[in-house]
């Protein structure tokens, strides 16, 4: 207890005792004195509470003593809190000014994907206004299936490209980054220039390939006729003609593959997906594989679910699988084993092409799906290899929402696995039995 208050209580009780002793009721008088003191304390506590609640009142309440000290302490804390609040408000203002000035559209989303805050660029690029659109789901404001899937999957560390909802001639790259507790930063960057440059490059490659197609066909046709009528030309010309014809073949497949890649690049999705019975394609591709293997006599094995179908483009899937199987043949020495599996599990449908060939070292795996990337150009296939095969596989899979997984070890072999999500698997009644068929090299 505070000394001032001890003195105050002691004096009151002494006075009550003396007064009580005078009238022979000392104990009662002390009790009454104590009660009075309690009542007085109550009154002061109420005074203190009223002072605390009244933010404009600065003079600490009477009387001096412990109540005054409490009031002074509280007043000091209240002032400190006010200053801190002001400082934080200033920081917040500066942060908002800085993010408002950012050229990228920035939107803060809560855990349900609802808008909490947005900068000025968000209105320009996405049509999202703050504070008008607060608590509206971003998927209701930017109505694109791609954005809906992206936000639902909380796909951080990935980006998607979309046309701007406010201007279809502008292209945006969207990024979703985790932020604070259960919050997300939805950032849209204007990539119109980059998109245009890519478009020009892609158009240029497509146009050049297209223009080269006819002369190459003519050139190849004449060469073939000359080779067919070898009796008409000097025998010393024959090796040169055959070499020219092989290069014309290579040029033609390069042109065809470049045209195919340009077509695949043009759209993210297959325009008219149809059910594709992959086991049927596999039988055909393996038949061609055996012809390609020829004297190298590879051992083929095929395990395929005969009823498992996926929705997509038959031609594109054929092209992707044949690229993987033919690569396995090219990069596996004679009598090597090539195993192909087509199966389904909870994660979707999977196609696996495994070989025990030359393998690929880790540093190349990340890059081999790039156009014209070759691990060892001198070891790459001399006839027909364009360096575009895996780029085509990657694009075809992207258009089917599938991914390519590569596992390989140098000198031991490689496994290329295409993972198709459950959404592209055509539903079947009941679970089909896994049919197995194993056969050796023809
Ligand atoms: P290419 O026409 O050169 O085969 P691809 O795009 O099909 O072009 O393949 C790119 C590179 O990846 C090849 O040059 C080769 O180095 C490597 N590669 C692809 N498949 C295999 C495989 N099954 N085994 C070993 N290396 C492979």
GROMACS .gro file of N, CA, C and O in nm, residues 298 331-333 335-338 354-359 411-414:
model
   72
  298UNK      N    1   1.633  -5.472  -8.096
  298UNK     CA    2   1.597  -5.436  -7.958
  298UNK      C    3   1.488  -5.529  -7.905
  298UNK      O    4   1.410  -5.585  -7.983
  331UNK      N    5   1.873  -4.410  -7.888
  331UNK     CA    6   1.975  -4.392  -7.785
  331UNK      C    7   1.996  -4.517  -7.699
  331UNK      O    8   2.044  -4.508  -7.587
  332UNK      N    9   1.959  -4.634  -7.753
  332UNK     CA   10   1.984  -4.760  -7.683
  332UNK      C   11   2.061  -4.851  -7.778
  332UNK      O   12   2.019  -4.871  -7.893
  333UNK      N   13   2.173  -4.904  -7.732
  333UNK     CA   14   2.253  -4.989  -7.821
  333UNK      C   15   2.178  -5.116  -7.861
  333UNK      O   16   2.074  -5.150  -7.802
  335UNK      N   17   2.024  -5.474  -7.917
  335UNK     CA   18   1.971  -5.574  -7.824
  335UNK      C   19   1.938  -5.514  -7.686
  335UNK      O   20   1.922  -5.589  -7.588
  336UNK      N   21   1.926  -5.383  -7.679
  336UNK     CA   22   1.883  -5.319  -7.554
  336UNK      C   23   1.734  -5.342  -7.532
  336UNK      O   24   1.663  -5.385  -7.624
  337UNK      N   25   1.689  -5.314  -7.408
  337UNK     CA   26   1.547  -5.342  -7.375
  337UNK      C   27   1.469  -5.211  -7.371
  337UNK      O   28   1.511  -5.113  -7.308
  338UNK      N   29   1.354  -5.211  -7.438
  338UNK     CA   30   1.267  -5.092  -7.437
  338UNK      C   31   1.131  -5.136  -7.384
  338UNK      O   32   1.065  -5.222  -7.442
  354UNK      N   33   1.068  -4.677  -7.104
  354UNK     CA   34   1.193  -4.701  -7.031
  354UNK      C   35   1.292  -4.773  -7.123
  354UNK      O   36   1.253  -4.865  -7.195
  355UNK      N   37   1.418  -4.728  -7.117
  355UNK     CA   38   1.519  -4.800  -7.195
  355UNK      C   39   1.642  -4.822  -7.109
  355UNK      O   40   1.657  -4.760  -7.003
  356UNK      N   41   1.728  -4.912  -7.150
  356UNK     CA   42   1.855  -4.931  -7.077
  356UNK      C   43   1.971  -4.887  -7.166
  356UNK      O   44   2.073  -4.953  -7.176
  357UNK      N   45   1.949  -4.770  -7.228
  357UNK     CA   46   2.045  -4.716  -7.324
  357UNK      C   47   2.152  -4.629  -7.261
  357UNK      O   48   2.189  -4.646  -7.143
  358UNK      N   49   2.197  -4.527  -7.337
  358UNK     CA   50   2.315  -4.449  -7.296
  358UNK      C   51   2.287  -4.358  -7.175
  358UNK      O   52   2.379  -4.320  -7.105
  359UNK      N   53   2.159  -4.325  -7.151
  359UNK     CA   54   2.123  -4.241  -7.036
  359UNK      C   55   2.164  -4.095  -7.055
  359UNK      O   56   2.232  -4.059  -7.152
  411UNK      N   57   2.472  -4.409  -6.870
  411UNK     CA   58   2.518  -4.547  -6.890
  411UNK      C   59   2.419  -4.652  -6.844
  411UNK      O   60   2.439  -4.771  -6.866
  412UNK      N   61   2.311  -4.611  -6.777
  412UNK     CA   62   2.216  -4.712  -6.726
  412UNK      C   63   2.082  -4.708  -6.798
  412UNK      O   64   2.008  -4.806  -6.798
  413UNK      N   65   2.047  -4.594  -6.852
  413UNK     CA   66   1.920  -4.585  -6.926
  413UNK      C   67   1.833  -4.472  -6.876
  413UNK      O   68   1.869  -4.398  -6.783
  414UNK      N   69   1.718  -4.456  -6.941
  414UNK     CA   70   1.628  -4.343  -6.909
  414UNK      C   71   1.484  -4.391  -6.902
  414UNK      O   72   1.446  -4.488  -6.967
   0.00000   0.00000   0.00000
